[in-house]
PDB file of C-alpha atoms in Angstrom:
ATOM      1  CA  MET A1287      -0.165   0.079  -0.047  1.00 79.00           C
ATOM      2  CA  LYS A1288       2.991   2.315   0.707  1.00 83.00           C
ATOM      3  CA  THR A1289       4.249   1.947  -2.650  1.00 83.00           C
ATOM      4  CA  LEU A1290       0.776   2.248  -4.571  1.00 82.00           C
ATOM      5  CA  VAL A1291       0.215   5.601  -2.521  1.00 84.00           C
ATOM      6  CA  GLU A1292       3.773   6.961  -3.276  1.00 84.00           C
ATOM      7  CA  ASP A1293       3.119   5.997  -7.108  1.00 82.00           C
ATOM      8  CA  GLU A1294      -0.012   8.278  -7.009  1.00 84.00           C
ATOM      9  CA  GLN A1295       1.137  11.816  -6.729  1.00 83.00           C
ATOM     10  CA  LYS A1296      -2.172  13.137  -5.686  1.00 87.00           C
ATOM     11  CA  LEU A1297      -2.270  10.778  -2.624  1.00 87.00           C
ATOM     12  CA  THR A1298       0.982  11.528  -1.372  1.00 86.00           C
ATOM     13  CA  SER A1299      -0.455  14.458   0.696  1.00 86.00           C
ATOM     14  CA  VAL A1300      -2.581  12.156   2.783  1.00 88.00           C
ATOM     15  CA  LYS A1301      -0.154   9.183   2.684  1.00 87.00           C
ATOM     16  CA  ASP A1302      -0.007   9.142   6.628  1.00 86.00           C
ATOM     17  CA  LYS A1303      -3.896   8.965   6.843  1.00 87.00           C
ATOM     18  CA  ILE A1304      -4.224   6.097   4.533  1.00 86.00           C
ATOM     19  CA  ILE A1305      -1.285   4.059   5.997  1.00 85.00           C
ATOM     20  CA  ASN A1306      -0.396   4.930   9.577  1.00 80.00           C
ATOM     21  CA  LYS A1307      -3.563   6.832  10.855  1.00 82.00           C
ATOM     22  CA  LYS A1308      -5.839   4.732  13.154  1.00 85.00           C
ATOM     23  CA  TYR A1309      -9.649   4.513  12.416  1.00 92.00           C
ATOM     24  CA  ILE A1310     -12.543   2.637  14.007  1.00 94.00           C
ATOM     25  CA  GLN A1311     -14.816   1.018  11.302  1.00 94.00           C
ATOM     26  CA  TYR A1312     -18.671   0.532  11.934  1.00 96.00           C
ATOM     27  CA  ILE A1313     -19.630  -2.824  10.287  1.00 94.00           C
ATOM     28  CA  TYR A1314     -23.239  -1.984   9.563  1.00 95.00           C
ATOM     29  CA  TYR A1315     -24.814   1.085   7.768  1.00 95.00           C
ATOM     30  CA  ALA A1316     -24.909   4.846   8.118  1.00 96.00           C
ATOM     31  CA  VAL A1317     -27.815   6.748   6.736  1.00 95.00           C
ATOM     32  CA  PRO A1318     -27.652  10.491   6.521  1.00 93.00           C
ATOM     33  CA  ILE A1319     -30.795  12.081   8.132  1.00 90.00           C
ATOM     34  CA  ASP A1320     -29.659  15.611   7.864  1.00 87.00           C
ATOM     35  CA  ASN A1321     -27.171  17.578   5.649  1.00 92.00           C
ATOM     36  CA  VAL A1322     -23.912  15.867   5.942  1.00 96.00           C
ATOM     37  CA  GLU A1323     -20.265  16.369   4.293  1.00 97.00           C
ATOM     38  CA  VAL A1324     -18.298  13.093   3.934  1.00 97.00           C
ATOM     39  CA  THR A1325     -15.059  11.908   2.592  1.00 96.00           C
ATOM     40  CA  ILE A1326     -15.197   8.634   0.520  1.00 96.00           C
ATOM     41  CA  VAL A1327     -12.174   6.358   1.471  1.00 94.00           C
ATOM     42  CA  ARG A1328     -12.930   3.219  -0.155  1.00 92.00           C
ATOM     43  CA  ASN A1329     -14.724   4.427  -3.540  1.00 89.00           C
ATOM     44  CA  ASN A1330     -15.209   1.211  -5.581  1.00 85.00           C
ATOM     45  CA  TRP A1331     -17.127  -0.649  -2.777  1.00 86.00           C
ATOM     46  CA  VAL A1332     -21.059  -1.139  -2.821  1.00 85.00           C
ATOM     47  CA  PRO A1333     -21.954   0.743  -0.873  1.00 89.00           C
ATOM     48  CA  PRO A1334     -18.789   2.874  -0.460  1.00 93.00           C
ATOM     49  CA  ARG A1335     -16.831   3.526   2.626  1.00 94.00           C
ATOM     50  CA  ALA A1336     -16.853   6.810   3.976  1.00 96.00           C
ATOM     51  CA  ILE A1337     -15.685   9.249   6.884  1.00 97.00           C
ATOM     52  CA  ILE A1338     -18.581  11.627   8.057  1.00 96.00           C
ATOM     53  CA  LEU A1339     -16.763  14.805   8.522  1.00 96.00           C
ATOM     54  CA  ARG A1340     -19.855  16.719   9.935  1.00 96.00           C
ATOM     55  CA  GLY A1341     -23.722  16.296  10.254  1.00 96.00           C
ATOM     56  CA  LYS A1342     -26.005  13.655  11.652  1.00 96.00           C
ATOM     57  CA  VAL A1343     -26.698  10.097  10.674  1.00 96.00           C
ATOM     58  CA  ARG A1344     -28.630   7.104  11.804  1.00 96.00           C
ATOM     59  CA  PHE A1345     -26.748   3.717  12.468  1.00 97.00           C
ATOM     60  CA  THR A1346     -29.009   0.953  11.003  1.00 96.00           C
ATOM     61  CA  PHE A1347     -28.963  -2.959  10.769  1.00 95.00           C
ATOM     62  CA  MET A1348     -29.843  -2.867   7.132  1.00 91.00           C
ATOM     63  CA  PRO A1349     -30.732  -0.266   4.424  1.00 90.00           C
ATOM     64  CA  HIS A1350     -34.254   0.715   3.947  1.00 92.00           C
ATOM     65  CA  THR A1351     -36.008   1.564   0.631  1.00 91.00           C
ATOM     66  CA  THR A1352     -37.083   5.115   1.883  1.00 92.00           C
ATOM     67  CA  PHE A1353     -36.590   7.270   4.796  1.00 93.00           C
ATOM     68  CA  SER A1354     -40.234   6.874   5.523  1.00 94.00           C
ATOM     69  CA  GLU A1355     -39.827   3.167   5.609  1.00 94.00           C
ATOM     70  CA  LEU A1356     -36.936   3.511   7.969  1.00 95.00           C
ATOM     71  CA  GLU A1357     -38.919   5.701  10.212  1.00 95.00           C
ATOM     72  CA  GLN A1358     -41.621   3.184  10.188  1.00 96.00           C
ATOM     73  CA  LYS A1359     -39.423   0.342  11.226  1.00 95.00           C
ATOM     74  CA  ILE A1360     -37.839   2.249  14.064  1.00 96.00           C
ATOM     75  CA  ASN A1361     -41.539   3.320  15.276  1.00 95.00           C
ATOM     76  CA  THR A1362     -42.649  -0.548  15.182  1.00 95.00           C
ATOM     77  CA  GLN A1363     -39.139  -1.572  16.987  1.00 95.00           C
ATOM     78  CA  ASN A1364     -37.966  -3.486  13.984  1.00 95.00           C
ATOM     79  CA  GLU A1365     -34.946  -1.450  13.538  1.00 96.00           C
ATOM     80  CA  ASP A1366     -32.274  -0.011  15.766  1.00 96.00           C
ATOM     81  CA  ASP A1367     -32.689   3.701  17.098  1.00 97.00           C
ATOM     82  CA  ILE A1368     -29.199   5.336  17.009  1.00 97.00           C
ATOM     83  CA  ILE A1369     -28.399   8.659  16.051  1.00 97.00           C
ATOM     84  CA  LEU A1370     -25.008  10.276  15.873  1.00 96.00           C
ATOM     85  CA  GLU A1371     -23.335  13.651  15.343  1.00 97.00           C
ATOM     86  CA  PHE A1372     -20.112  13.936  13.760  1.00 97.00           C
ATOM     87  CA  GLU A1373     -17.573  16.679  13.563  1.00 95.00           C
ATOM     88  CA  ASN A1374     -14.213  16.232  11.672  1.00 93.00           C
ATOM     89  CA  GLY A1375     -15.016  12.558  11.420  1.00 93.00           C
ATOM     90  CA  VAL A1376     -15.230  12.170  15.046  1.00 95.00           C
ATOM     91  CA  VAL A1377     -18.498  11.339  17.097  1.00 96.00           C
ATOM     92  CA  ILE A1378     -19.338  14.467  19.155  1.00 96.00           C
ATOM     93  CA  ASN A1379     -22.720  13.596  20.353  1.00 95.00           C
ATOM     94  CA  TYR A1380     -25.090  10.631  20.120  1.00 96.00           C
ATOM     95  CA  GLU A1381     -28.490   9.206  21.194  1.00 96.00           C
ATOM     96  CA  ARG A1382     -28.843   5.393  21.614  1.00 96.00           C
ATOM     97  CA  LYS A1383     -32.368   4.581  22.591  1.00 96.00           C
ATOM     98  CA  ARG A1384     -32.326   0.842  21.067  1.00 96.00           C
ATOM     99  CA  ASN A1385     -29.360  -1.411  19.995  1.00 96.00           C
ATOM    100  CA  ILE A1386     -30.823  -4.880  19.419  1.00 94.00           C
ATOM    101  CA  PHE A1387     -30.010  -5.903  15.894  1.00 95.00           C
ATOM    102  CA  THR A1388     -26.683  -4.492  15.449  1.00 94.00           C
ATOM    103  CA  ASP A1389     -23.665  -5.800  17.283  1.00 94.00           C
ATOM    104  CA  PHE A1390     -23.757  -4.086  20.758  1.00 95.00           C
ATOM    105  CA  ARG A1391     -19.924  -3.994  21.159  1.00 94.00           C
ATOM    106  CA  ASN A1392     -18.991  -2.513  17.777  1.00 95.00           C
ATOM    107  CA  THR A1393     -21.618   0.050  18.277  1.00 95.00           C
ATOM    108  CA  SER A1394     -20.394   1.028  21.652  1.00 95.00           C
ATOM    109  CA  GLU A1395     -16.671   1.123  20.383  1.00 94.00           C
ATOM    110  CA  VAL A1396     -17.615   3.530  17.743  1.00 95.00           C
ATOM    111  CA  LEU A1397     -19.730   5.672  20.312  1.00 95.00           C
ATOM    112  CA  GLN A1398     -17.155   5.843  22.634  1.00 93.00           C
ATOM    113  CA  SER A1399     -14.262   6.160  20.322  1.00 91.00           C
ATOM    114  CA  LYS A1400     -12.183   9.460  19.926  1.00 91.00           C
ATOM    115  CA  GLU A1401     -10.896   8.127  16.492  1.00 93.00           C
ATOM    116  CA  GLN A1402     -12.338   8.881  13.044  1.00 94.00           C
ATOM    117  CA  VAL A1403     -15.042   6.591  11.969  1.00 96.00           C
ATOM    118  CA  ILE A1404     -15.389   4.772   8.763  1.00 96.00           C
ATOM    119  CA  VAL A1405     -18.919   3.475   7.884  1.00 96.00           C
ATOM    120  CA  ASN A1406     -20.669   2.103   4.889  1.00 95.00           C
ATOM    121  CA  LEU A1407     -22.568   4.892   3.409  1.00 94.00           C
ATOM    122  CA  ALA A1408     -26.007   3.666   2.437  1.00 89.00           C
ATOM    123  CA  PRO A1409     -28.551   6.161   2.476  1.00 87.00           C
ATOM    124  CA  THR A1410     -31.702   4.275   0.978  1.00 86.00           C
ATOM    125  CA  LEU A1411     -32.062   1.586  -1.456  1.00 84.00           C
ATOM    126  CA  ASP A1412     -33.475   3.823  -3.884  1.00 79.00           C
ATOM    127  CA  THR A1413     -30.395   5.764  -3.875  1.00 80.00           C
ATOM    128  CA  TYR A1414     -27.881   3.008  -3.083  1.00 79.00           C
ATOM    129  CA  LEU A1415     -26.273   2.584  -6.522  1.00 83.00           C
ATOM    130  CA  LEU A1416     -26.279   6.320  -6.990  1.00 87.00           C
ATOM    131  CA  THR A1417     -24.007   6.875  -3.946  1.00 90.00           C
ATOM    132  CA  ALA A1418     -21.601   4.162  -5.472  1.00 89.00           C
ATOM    133  CA  VAL A1419     -21.446   6.052  -8.886  1.00 90.00           C
ATOM    134  CA  ILE A1420     -20.649   9.359  -6.993  1.00 93.00           C
ATOM    135  CA  ALA A1421     -18.109   7.819  -5.028  1.00 93.00           C
ATOM    136  CA  ASN A1422     -16.483   5.958  -8.202  1.00 91.00           C
ATOM    137  CA  ASN A1423     -16.034   9.493  -9.643  1.00 93.00           C
ATOM    138  CA  VAL A1424     -13.790  11.202  -6.956  1.00 95.00           C
ATOM    139  CA  TYR A1425     -10.240  10.489  -5.723  1.00 93.00           C
ATOM    140  CA  PRO A1426     -10.286   8.452  -2.523  1.00 94.00           C
ATOM    141  CA  TRP A1427      -9.268  10.263   0.685  1.00 94.00           C
ATOM    142  CA  ILE A1428      -8.771  13.571  -0.855  1.00 93.00           C
ATOM    143  CA  ASN A1429     -12.407  14.512  -1.569  1.00 96.00           C
ATOM    144  CA  ARG A1430     -15.203  16.255  -0.070  1.00 96.00           C
ATOM    145  CA  VAL A1431     -18.843  15.366  -1.081  1.00 97.00           C
ATOM    146  CA  ARG A1432     -21.927  17.261   0.341  1.00 96.00           C
ATOM    147  CA  ILE A1433     -25.174  15.384   0.829  1.00 94.00           C
ATOM    148  CA  THR A1434     -28.135  17.288   1.287  1.00 93.00           C
ATOM    149  CA  ARG A1435     -31.390  15.922   2.155  1.00 90.00           C
ATOM    150  CA  ASN A1436     -34.861  17.220   1.063  1.00 88.00           C
ATOM    151  CA  GLY A1437     -37.506  15.057   2.453  1.00 88.00           C
ATOM    152  CA  GLU A1438     -37.138  11.593   0.472  1.00 88.00           C
ATOM    153  CA  ASN A1439     -34.440  13.156  -1.811  1.00 86.00           C
ATOM    154  CA  LEU A1440     -30.822  13.350  -1.618  1.00 87.00           C
ATOM    155  CA  GLU A1441     -28.787  15.893  -3.590  1.00 90.00           C
ATOM    156  CA  TYR A1442     -25.099  15.184  -4.223  1.00 92.00           C
ATOM    157  CA  GLU A1443     -22.546  18.000  -4.728  1.00 94.00           C
ATOM    158  CA  ILE A1444     -18.834  17.065  -5.115  1.00 95.00           C
ATOM    159  CA  ILE A1445     -16.842  19.880  -3.472  1.00 96.00           C
ATOM    160  CA  SER A1446     -13.372  18.727  -4.075  1.00 95.00           C
ATOM    161  CA  GLY A1447     -11.518  15.493  -5.258  1.00 93.00           C
ATOM    162  CA  LYS A1448     -13.585  14.996  -8.575  1.00 94.00           C
ATOM    163  CA  ALA A1449     -11.629  12.958 -11.212  1.00 91.00           C
ATOM    164  CA  SER A1450     -11.873  13.110 -14.791  1.00 91.00           C
ATOM    165  CA  LYS A1451     -13.440  10.869 -17.164  1.00 90.00           C
ATOM    166  CA  GLU A1452      -9.996   9.575 -18.208  1.00 89.00           C
ATOM    167  CA  GLU A1453      -8.870   8.930 -14.596  1.00 88.00           C
ATOM    168  CA  VAL A1454     -11.828   6.786 -13.728  1.00 88.00           C
ATOM    169  CA  ILE A1455     -11.599   4.706 -16.859  1.00 85.00           C
ATOM    170  CA  ASN A1456      -7.778   4.083 -16.280  1.00 83.00           C
ATOM    171  CA  GLY A1457      -8.465   2.884 -12.821  1.00 82.00           C
ATOM    172  CA  ASN A1458      -6.477   5.802 -11.138  1.00 84.00           C
ATOM    173  CA  THR A1459      -9.270   6.420  -8.516  1.00 87.00           C
ATOM    174  CA  ILE A1460      -9.348   3.069  -7.151  1.00 87.00           C
ATOM    175  CA  ASP A1461      -8.273   3.252  -3.605  1.00 87.00           C
ATOM    176  CA  PRO A1462      -4.922   1.767  -2.706  1.00 85.00           C
ATOM    177  CA  GLN A1463      -6.362  -0.884  -0.376  1.00 83.00           C
ATOM    178  CA  SER A1464      -8.452  -2.210  -2.971  1.00 82.00           C
ATOM    179  CA  LYS A1465      -5.500  -2.139  -5.427  1.00 81.00           C
ATOM    180  CA  ALA A1466      -3.442  -4.060  -2.857  1.00 78.00           C
ATOM    181  CA  GLU A1467      -6.155  -6.637  -2.653  1.00 75.00           C
ATOM    182  CA  LEU A1468      -6.308  -7.158  -6.271  1.00 72.00           C
ATOM    183  CA  PHE A1469      -2.512  -7.431  -6.490  1.00 68.00           C
ATOM    184  CA  TYR A1470      -2.576 -11.387  -6.000  1.00 60.00           C
ATOM    185  CA  ASP A1471      -4.663 -11.802  -9.008  1.00 58.00           C
ATOM    186  CA  TYR A1472      -2.363  -9.708 -11.057  1.00 56.00           C
ATOM    187  CA  LYS A1473       0.571 -11.414 -10.120  1.00 60.00           C
ATOM    188  CA  ALA A1474      -0.899 -14.835 -10.487  1.00 58.00           C
ATOM    189  CA  ASN A1475      -2.137 -13.878 -13.900  1.00 60.00           C
ATOM    190  CA  LYS A1476      -5.586 -14.355 -13.125  1.00 60.00           C
ATOM    191  CA  LYS A1477      -8.211 -12.645 -15.320  1.00 64.00           C
ATOM    192  CA  LEU A1478     -11.397 -11.820 -13.844  1.00 64.00           C
ATOM    193  CA  ASP A1479     -14.140 -11.962 -16.524  1.00 70.00           C
ATOM    194  CA  ALA A1480     -17.007  -9.588 -16.790  1.00 71.00           C
ATOM    195  CA  GLU A1481     -19.513 -11.795 -15.300  1.00 77.00           C
ATOM    196  CA  SER A1482     -17.499 -12.524 -12.095  1.00 74.00           C
ATOM    197  CA  ILE A1483     -16.958  -8.755 -11.284  1.00 70.00           C
ATOM    198  CA  ILE A1484     -20.849  -8.215 -12.042  1.00 73.00           C
ATOM    199  CA  ASN A1485     -21.726 -11.010  -9.657  1.00 75.00           C
ATOM    200  CA  GLY A1486     -19.388  -9.700  -7.294  1.00 71.00           C
ATOM    201  CA  ILE A1487     -21.047  -6.439  -7.048  1.00 68.00           C
ATOM    202  CA  ILE A1488     -24.359  -7.897  -6.881  1.00 71.00           C
ATOM    203  CA  TYR A1489     -23.643 -10.096  -4.049  1.00 67.00           C
ATOM    204  CA  LYS A1490     -22.754  -6.845  -2.001  1.00 61.00           C
ATOM    205  CA  LEU A1491     -26.130  -5.648  -2.517  1.00 64.00           C
ATOM    206  CA  PRO A1492     -28.511  -5.884   0.585  1.00 57.00           C
ATOM    207  CA  GLY A1493     -31.110  -8.887   0.300  1.00 51.00           C
ATOM    208  CA  ILE A1494     -29.293 -10.808  -2.207  1.00 47.00           C
TER     209      ILE A1494
END
């Protein structure tokens, strides 16, 4: 990973963040419930992994089709009820009314941590793939994306870190950790056919 980061000039300014800085990871889903700003760190995942720079999110056991469905599940106690507020990627305030479905230990570690938190950014199933498309068009770690909620709708604005079409096509924007994970297949001369890649993405989708 160190070699991959140093080879990509755009990422050298955040090399320490990628390689040495400690983060805590939430293993379920984070749903923006207010206007938030995020930094995408693993941009070729579905859903992408991100740091919530500022704003409020819900932690959920699974994604839901709409915000209304999520609220209905919470009201009928079929979903956890955990709200967090972030500033600079760190939890500054939280309200945990119910924590039944998600792993209590992982959730507690995140809520009590003073480290930046990496989450699975999954707003709603209706916008699930859109979030992944946005993430795939920014450089990992050096981007800033604003997500604005208006009722059931979300608007995305890439504030910084947008990649060109050529950079995306050439694979320059794939995060170094993902490239490192693919390195074995490259050295072993394994070729991933299109069907395997498509199936790999599909199997990451909830409910499949």
